Amino acid sequence: MGFKVAVVGATGNVGREMLNILDERAFPADEVVAIASRRSVGQEVSFGDRTLKCKALEDYDFSDTDICLMSAGGEVSKTWSPKIGAEGAIVIDNSSAWRTDPDVPLVVPEVNAEAVRGFTKKNIIANPNCSTAQLVVALKPLHDAATITRVVVSTYQSVSGAGKEGMDELFNQTKTVYSLGQMEKKKFPKRIAFNLIPQIDVFMEDGFTKEEWKMVVETKKILDPKIKLVATCVRVPVFVGHSESVNVEFEKPLSAEEAREILRASPGILIDDKREPGGYMTPHESAGEDAVYISRLRDDPTVDNGIAFWCVSDNLRKGAALNAVQIAEALINRGLVGDSRRAA
């Protein structure tokens, strides 16, 4: 049996990627509907070799929809996800609106797929922050092996994490550098072209940004509340692909070579780590790929039980669209959606 899937926010970067991935993975859908705001009604988006015309969120009846992939921003999700869930669809939300809600599971399928069963309280499942998603995929098998006590992570996050406006700003500013024109800043607080910005999201009272706070609370919710984590999140002039420098401390001894073998056998991870020039992954090479790539894996000599590594992933895929589709697949595999759900 096929399912009916709605993609809300279908004209955005992540919404378009959701449609691509549904087609690529031959998701068992009899019908896929593209939904956006009223101003985008009739706009065409690609779905495999087909073209879908967007319908208006405000006017759409979700009562016969099985799964709604929501990528329309936090404010839209706060308003519409409960309404859509009340009509019977299971909402998989990509925004930050529901991640800390105790009644909403926060899921990365390689890490805590069974948590999808908790969707029934609100008919909503949350997708984590893109930087959290790739991090916990790497941390989970290591935590199982040696119990993580502390993580120090610095992120190098692409402008696509800030949406189409962020990508446009990098493109336009880069052109301006070469044409000696007037530099305009709209999306980011400082120039992003040929620069780094050590701020993602707003500052909080303790000096951390909200993006850094998200990584802490989401990692604890998904993986283990006992893990201590500190993050520094940086926006970099890269279009697609988030990178992370990660230091991990363990309760039990675990060498880099042992970690390498554990990660090599773990789902969603590929090791690309040759100790030679170019023997590592970069965000450019991760674009369009599904895996979380691990490179530069080595022992940390500054602590008793510690390793350091470099982690790269396509933030529009594993960090957002792919993870959402994998959550939908986890629901289907457990008989939690469609006729099988109603029969249960």
GROMACS .gro file of C-alpha atoms in nm:
model
  344
    1MET     CA    1   0.000   0.000   0.000
    2GLY     CA    2   0.118   0.350  -0.083
    3PHE     CA    3   0.087   0.653   0.140
    4LYS     CA    4  -0.014   1.014   0.088
    5VAL     CA    5   0.264   1.257   0.173
    6ALA     CA    6   0.244   1.636   0.192
    7VAL     CA    7   0.557   1.853   0.180
    8VAL     CA    8   0.491   2.192   0.341
    9GLY     CA    9   0.745   2.455   0.242
   10ALA     CA   10   0.801   2.284  -0.092
   11THR     CA   11   0.956   2.591  -0.258
   12GLY     CA   12   1.237   2.628  -0.002
   13ASN     CA   13   1.584   2.471  -0.008
   14VAL     CA   14   1.491   2.189   0.230
   15GLY     CA   15   1.143   2.136   0.086
   16ARG     CA   16   1.285   2.085  -0.262
   17GLU     CA   17   1.544   1.847  -0.120
   18MET     CA   18   1.268   1.651   0.056
   19LEU     CA   19   1.095   1.601  -0.278
   20ASN     CA   20   1.423   1.491  -0.438
   21ILE     CA   21   1.491   1.239  -0.164
   22LEU     CA   22   1.138   1.097  -0.164
   23ASP     CA   23   1.190   1.023  -0.533
   24GLU     CA   24   1.550   0.898  -0.498
   25ARG     CA   25   1.458   0.650  -0.224
   26ALA     CA   26   1.143   0.534  -0.403
   27PHE     CA   27   0.939   0.623  -0.096
   28PRO     CA   28   0.614   0.421  -0.099
   29ALA     CA   29   0.383   0.713  -0.173
   30ASP     CA   30   0.079   0.688  -0.399
   31GLU     CA   31   0.049   1.066  -0.387
   32VAL     CA   32   0.288   1.349  -0.302
   33VAL     CA   33   0.150   1.702  -0.262
   34ALA     CA   34   0.360   2.020  -0.269
   35ILE     CA   35   0.230   2.287  -0.029
   36ALA     CA   36   0.346   2.643   0.028
   37SER     CA   37   0.206   2.982   0.122
   38ARG     CA   38  -0.070   3.147  -0.080
   39ARG     CA   39   0.180   3.364  -0.267
   40SER     CA   40   0.339   3.049  -0.410
   41VAL     CA   41   0.017   2.882  -0.526
   42GLY     CA   42   0.066   2.737  -0.873
   43GLN     CA   43   0.446   2.760  -0.855
   44GLU     CA   44   0.600   2.445  -0.999
   45VAL     CA   45   0.851   2.224  -0.818
   46SER     CA   46   1.022   1.909  -0.941
   47PHE     CA   47   0.946   1.563  -0.810
   48GLY     CA   48   1.155   1.311  -1.001
   49ASP     CA   49   1.054   1.339  -1.367
   50ARG     CA   50   0.726   1.500  -1.271
   51THR     CA   51   0.627   1.857  -1.190
   52LEU     CA   52   0.403   1.944  -0.897
   53LYS     CA   53   0.206   2.265  -0.864
   54CYS     CA   54   0.204   2.411  -0.515
   55LYS     CA   55  -0.118   2.430  -0.319
   56ALA     CA   56  -0.193   2.677  -0.039
   57LEU     CA   57  -0.131   2.567   0.319
   58GLU     CA   58  -0.415   2.785   0.444
   59ASP     CA   59  -0.673   2.609   0.224
   60TYR     CA   60  -0.550   2.250   0.227
   61ASP     CA   61  -0.743   1.959   0.384
   62PHE     CA   62  -0.498   1.719   0.551
   63SER     CA   63  -0.761   1.469   0.669
   64ASP     CA   64  -0.654   1.204   0.414
   65THR     CA   65  -0.279   1.273   0.447
   66ASP     CA   66  -0.065   1.010   0.618
   67ILE     CA   67   0.262   1.202   0.663
   68CYS     CA   68   0.336   1.574   0.647
   69LEU     CA   69   0.699   1.678   0.604
   70MET     CA   70   0.705   2.032   0.744
   71SER     CA   71   0.980   2.274   0.643
   72ALA     CA   72   0.820   2.616   0.660
   73GLY     CA   73   0.993   2.768   0.964
   74GLY     CA   74   0.922   2.772   1.335
   75GLU     CA   75   0.640   3.024   1.345
   76VAL     CA   76   0.444   2.848   1.072
   77SER     CA   77   0.502   2.514   1.242
   78LYS     CA   78   0.385   2.640   1.582
   79THR     CA   79   0.056   2.742   1.423
   80TRP     CA   80  -0.001   2.467   1.170
   81SER     CA   81   0.164   2.146   1.296
   82PRO     CA   82  -0.090   2.096   1.579
   83LYS     CA   83  -0.376   2.163   1.335
   84ILE     CA   84  -0.240   1.918   1.080
   85GLY     CA   85  -0.175   1.660   1.351
   86ALA     CA   86  -0.531   1.701   1.477
   87GLU     CA   87  -0.655   1.609   1.128
   88GLY     CA   88  -0.473   1.275   1.155
   89ALA     CA   89  -0.149   1.330   0.966
   90ILE     CA   90   0.183   1.264   1.138
   91VAL     CA   91   0.390   1.581   1.113
   92ILE     CA   92   0.769   1.551   1.083
   93ASP     CA   93   0.889   1.904   1.152
   94ASN     CA   94   1.225   2.044   1.048
   95SER     CA   95   1.211   2.367   1.253
   96SER     CA   96   1.317   2.430   1.613
   97ALA     CA   97   0.955   2.477   1.724
   98TRP     CA   98   0.903   2.136   1.886
   99ARG     CA   99   1.249   1.998   1.959
  100THR     CA  100   1.247   2.065   2.333
  101ASP     CA  101   0.881   1.975   2.386
  102PRO     CA  102   0.875   1.670   2.620
  103ASP     CA  103   0.569   1.535   2.436
  104VAL     CA  104   0.743   1.542   2.097
  105PRO     CA  105   1.012   1.288   2.008
  106LEU     CA  106   1.337   1.427   1.867
  107VAL     CA  107   1.470   1.164   1.629
  108VAL     CA  108   1.778   1.072   1.429
  109PRO     CA  109   1.700   0.722   1.298
  110GLU     CA  110   2.057   0.589   1.321
  111VAL     CA  111   2.057   0.689   1.688
  112ASN     CA  112   1.709   0.656   1.842
  113ALA     CA  113   1.466   0.527   1.579
  114GLU     CA  114   1.242   0.362   1.840
  115ALA     CA  115   1.161   0.706   1.978
  116VAL     CA  116   0.924   0.760   1.683
  117ARG     CA  117   0.666   0.560   1.879
  118GLY     CA  118   0.620   0.863   2.105
  119PHE     CA  119   0.455   1.072   1.834
  120THR     CA  120   0.100   0.989   1.946
  121LYS     CA  121   0.071   1.264   2.210
  122LYS     CA  122   0.071   1.542   1.950
  123ASN     CA  123   0.112   1.362   1.616
  124ILE     CA  124   0.440   1.552   1.576
  125ILE     CA  125   0.800   1.432   1.549
  126ALA     CA  126   1.088   1.683   1.550
  127ASN     CA  127   1.397   1.686   1.332
  128PRO     CA  128   1.706   1.811   1.519
  129ASN     CA  129   1.926   2.102   1.426
  130CYS     CA  130   2.138   2.020   1.121
  131SER     CA  131   2.464   2.043   1.315
  132THR     CA  132   2.326   1.820   1.593
  133ALA     CA  133   2.208   1.553   1.349
  134GLN     CA  134   2.548   1.475   1.201
  135LEU     CA  135   2.717   1.499   1.540
  136VAL     CA  136   2.496   1.244   1.717
  137VAL     CA  137   2.526   0.998   1.427
  138ALA     CA  138   2.901   0.998   1.497
  139LEU     CA  139   2.872   1.001   1.876
  140LYS     CA  140   2.613   0.723   1.923
  141PRO     CA  141   2.834   0.419   1.848
  142LEU     CA  142   3.122   0.570   2.045
  143HIS     CA  143   2.893   0.633   2.343
  144ASP     CA  144   2.770   0.274   2.329
  145ALA     CA  145   3.129   0.150   2.334
  146ALA     CA  146   3.293   0.366   2.600
  147THR     CA  147   3.035   0.611   2.751
  148ILE     CA  148   3.095   0.972   2.651
  149THR     CA  149   3.139   1.216   2.939
  150ARG     CA  150   3.228   1.538   2.755
  151VAL     CA  151   3.224   1.679   2.403
  152VAL     CA  152   3.387   1.998   2.273
  153VAL     CA  153   3.270   2.087   1.922
  154SER     CA  154   3.336   2.376   1.687
  155THR     CA  155   3.112   2.394   1.383
  156TYR     CA  156   3.181   2.546   1.042
  157GLN     CA  157   2.831   2.586   0.899
  158SER     CA  158   2.742   2.665   0.540
  159VAL     CA  159   2.517   2.952   0.439
  160SER     CA  160   2.245   2.715   0.313
  161GLY     CA  161   2.167   2.659   0.680
  162ALA     CA  162   2.028   3.013   0.671
  163GLY     CA  163   1.808   2.935   0.370
  164LYS     CA  164   1.801   3.074   0.018
  165GLU     CA  165   1.857   3.427   0.152
  166GLY     CA  166   2.188   3.316   0.304
  167MET     CA  167   2.303   3.154  -0.019
  168ASP     CA  168   2.204   3.462  -0.220
  169GLU     CA  169   2.395   3.688   0.018
  170LEU     CA  170   2.717   3.488  -0.018
  171PHE     CA  171   2.678   3.483  -0.397
  172ASN     CA  172   2.605   3.854  -0.427
  173GLN     CA  173   2.876   3.962  -0.183
  174THR     CA  174   3.134   3.745  -0.361
  175LYS     CA  175   3.048   3.913  -0.691
  176THR     CA  176   3.070   4.252  -0.521
  177VAL     CA  177   3.424   4.182  -0.397
  178TYR     CA  178   3.544   4.132  -0.755
  179SER     CA  179   3.341   4.415  -0.906
  180LEU     CA  180   3.440   4.662  -0.630
  181GLY     CA  181   3.074   4.745  -0.575
  182GLN     CA  182   2.883   4.841  -0.261
  183MET     CA  183   2.874   4.554  -0.010
  184GLU     CA  184   2.522   4.484   0.124
  185LYS     CA  185   2.446   4.291   0.442
  186LYS     CA  186   2.089   4.169   0.493
  187LYS     CA  187   2.085   3.813   0.625
  188PHE     CA  188   2.408   3.802   0.826
  189PRO     CA  189   2.535   4.050   1.089
  190LYS     CA  190   2.872   4.087   0.913
  191ARG     CA  191   3.004   4.027   0.565
  192ILE     CA  192   3.015   3.654   0.485
  193ALA     CA  193   3.210   3.660   0.158
  194PHE     CA  194   3.574   3.564   0.226
  195ASN     CA  195   3.501   3.584   0.599
  196LEU     CA  196   3.389   3.382   0.902
  197ILE     CA  197   3.113   3.486   1.142
  198PRO     CA  198   3.130   3.338   1.496
  199GLN     CA  199   2.758   3.386   1.551
  200ILE     CA  200   2.463   3.170   1.442
  201ASP     CA  201   2.122   3.273   1.577
  202VAL     CA  202   2.082   3.523   1.862
  203PHE     CA  203   2.298   3.566   2.172
  204MET     CA  204   2.173   3.438   2.506
  205GLU     CA  205   2.244   3.584   2.850
  206ASP     CA  206   2.533   3.345   2.921
  207GLY     CA  207   2.721   3.451   2.606
  208PHE     CA  208   2.641   3.142   2.401
  209THR     CA  209   2.429   3.172   2.090
  210LYS     CA  210   2.098   2.992   2.055
  211GLU     CA  211   2.251   2.762   1.792
  212GLU     CA  212   2.512   2.651   2.045
  213TRP     CA  213   2.242   2.602   2.308
  214LYS     CA  214   2.040   2.390   2.062
  215MET     CA  215   2.334   2.154   2.012
  216VAL     CA  216   2.363   2.103   2.387
  217VAL     CA  217   1.998   2.039   2.469
  218GLU     CA  218   1.930   1.833   2.156
  219THR     CA  219   2.230   1.605   2.205
  220LYS     CA  220   2.121   1.543   2.562
  221LYS     CA  221   1.762   1.465   2.457
  222ILE     CA  222   1.859   1.235   2.171
  223LEU     CA  223   2.161   1.060   2.318
  224ASP     CA  224   2.211   1.100   2.695
  225PRO     CA  225   2.128   1.384   2.940
  226LYS     CA  226   2.451   1.311   3.130
  227ILE     CA  227   2.679   1.413   2.843
  228LYS     CA  228   2.850   1.749   2.895
  229LEU     CA  229   2.883   1.942   2.568
  230VAL     CA  230   3.014   2.285   2.477
  231ALA     CA  231   2.983   2.424   2.124
  232THR     CA  232   3.113   2.718   1.923
  233CYS     CA  233   2.913   2.767   1.603
  234VAL     CA  234   3.063   2.956   1.309
  235ARG     CA  235   2.910   3.055   0.974
  236VAL     CA  236   3.153   3.007   0.686
  237PRO     CA  237   3.149   3.109   0.316
  238VAL     CA  238   3.049   2.764   0.189
  239PHE     CA  239   2.721   2.707   0.005
  240VAL     CA  240   2.639   2.351   0.118
  241GLY     CA  241   2.789   2.121   0.381
  242HIS     CA  242   2.851   2.160   0.753
  243SER     CA  243   3.184   2.067   0.910
  244GLU     CA  244   3.268   2.002   1.274
  245SER     CA  245   3.587   1.969   1.475
  246VAL     CA  246   3.504   1.734   1.762
  247ASN     CA  247   3.691   1.637   2.080
  248VAL     CA  248   3.535   1.355   2.281
  249GLU     CA  249   3.620   1.232   2.631
  250PHE     CA  250   3.511   0.888   2.755
  251GLU     CA  251   3.452   0.714   3.084
  252LYS     CA  252   3.634   0.403   2.956
  253PRO     CA  253   3.951   0.376   2.748
  254LEU     CA  254   3.897   0.396   2.372
  255SER     CA  255   4.176   0.450   2.123
  256ALA     CA  256   4.142   0.624   1.789
  257GLU     CA  257   4.203   0.295   1.610
  258GLU     CA  258   3.929   0.124   1.810
  259ALA     CA  259   3.697   0.416   1.738
  260ARG     CA  260   3.780   0.389   1.368
  261GLU     CA  261   3.666   0.027   1.352
  262ILE     CA  262   3.351   0.101   1.552
  263LEU     CA  263   3.257   0.393   1.327
  264ARG     CA  264   3.339   0.200   1.010
  265ALA     CA  265   3.074  -0.057   1.105
  266SER     CA  266   2.811   0.199   1.210
  267PRO     CA  267   2.506   0.304   1.006
  268GLY     CA  268   2.513   0.634   0.820
  269ILE     CA  269   2.889   0.682   0.857
  270LEU     CA  270   3.174   0.661   0.606
  271ILE     CA  271   3.539   0.687   0.708
  272ASP     CA  272   3.761   0.885   0.470
  273ASP     CA  273   4.082   0.923   0.661
  274LYS     CA  274   4.419   0.887   0.493
  275ARG     CA  275   4.709   1.054   0.668
  276GLU     CA  276   4.831   1.231   0.359
  277PRO     CA  277   4.755   1.558   0.177
  278GLY     CA  278   4.392   1.553   0.066
  279GLY     CA  279   4.315   1.233   0.257
  280TYR     CA  280   4.003   1.374   0.423
  281MET     CA  281   3.653   1.496   0.336
  282THR     CA  282   3.554   1.857   0.282
  283PRO     CA  283   3.206   2.012   0.269
  284HIS     CA  284   3.233   2.054  -0.108
  285GLU     CA  285   3.271   1.678  -0.152
  286SER     CA  286   2.989   1.598   0.091
  287ALA     CA  287   2.730   1.799  -0.105
  288GLY     CA  288   2.467   1.569  -0.251
  289GLU     CA  289   2.577   1.274  -0.036
  290ASP     CA  290   2.378   1.101   0.238
  291ALA     CA  291   2.657   0.992   0.472
  292VAL     CA  292   2.820   1.155   0.769
  293TYR     CA  293   3.192   1.150   0.684
  294ILE     CA  294   3.461   1.109   0.950
  295SER     CA  295   3.820   1.217   0.887
  296ARG     CA  296   4.130   1.323   1.086
  297LEU     CA  297   4.057   1.061   1.354
  298ARG     CA  298   4.329   1.065   1.621
  299ASP     CA  299   4.398   1.023   1.990
  300ASP     CA  300   4.369   1.332   2.210
  301PRO     CA  301   4.687   1.334   2.424
  302THR     CA  302   4.556   1.607   2.657
  303VAL     CA  303   4.305   1.381   2.837
  304ASP     CA  304   4.315   1.024   2.969
  305ASN     CA  305   4.044   0.879   2.745
  306GLY     CA  306   3.988   1.101   2.445
  307ILE     CA  307   3.985   1.124   2.068
  308ALA     CA  308   3.951   1.403   1.814
  309PHE     CA  309   3.799   1.393   1.466
  310TRP     CA  310   3.666   1.597   1.174
  311CYS     CA  311   3.302   1.542   1.074
  312VAL     CA  312   3.139   1.658   0.748
  313SER     CA  313   2.787   1.618   0.610
  314ASP     CA  314   2.543   1.776   0.363
  315ASN     CA  315   2.326   1.988   0.593
  316LEU     CA  316   2.034   1.997   0.349
  317ARG     CA  317   2.025   1.616   0.336
  318LYS     CA  318   2.128   1.439   0.657
  319GLY     CA  319   2.090   1.763   0.849
  320ALA     CA  320   1.732   1.814   0.733
  321ALA     CA  321   1.552   1.652   0.438
  322LEU     CA  322   1.707   1.304   0.445
  323ASN     CA  323   1.662   1.273   0.820
  324ALA     CA  324   1.294   1.366   0.785
  325VAL     CA  325   1.236   1.104   0.516
  326GLN     CA  326   1.422   0.844   0.723
  327ILE     CA  327   1.189   0.922   1.015
  328ALA     CA  328   0.893   0.863   0.783
  329GLU     CA  329   1.046   0.531   0.677
  330ALA     CA  330   1.094   0.435   1.042
  331LEU     CA  331   0.724   0.499   1.105
  332ILE     CA  332   0.624   0.284   0.808
  333ASN     CA  333   0.862   0.003   0.901
  334ARG     CA  334   0.701  -0.013   1.246
  335GLY     CA  335   0.345  -0.010   1.112
  336LEU     CA  336   0.272   0.324   1.278
  337VAL     CA  337   0.120   0.503   0.979
  338GLY     CA  338  -0.166   0.451   0.735
  339ASP     CA  339  -0.406   0.153   0.745
  340SER     CA  340  -0.172  -0.053   0.964
  341ARG     CA  341  -0.173   0.224   1.225
  342ARG     CA  342  -0.551   0.253   1.220
  343ALA     CA  343  -0.587  -0.124   1.247
  344ALA     CA  344  -0.357  -0.125   1.549
   0.00000   0.00000   0.00000
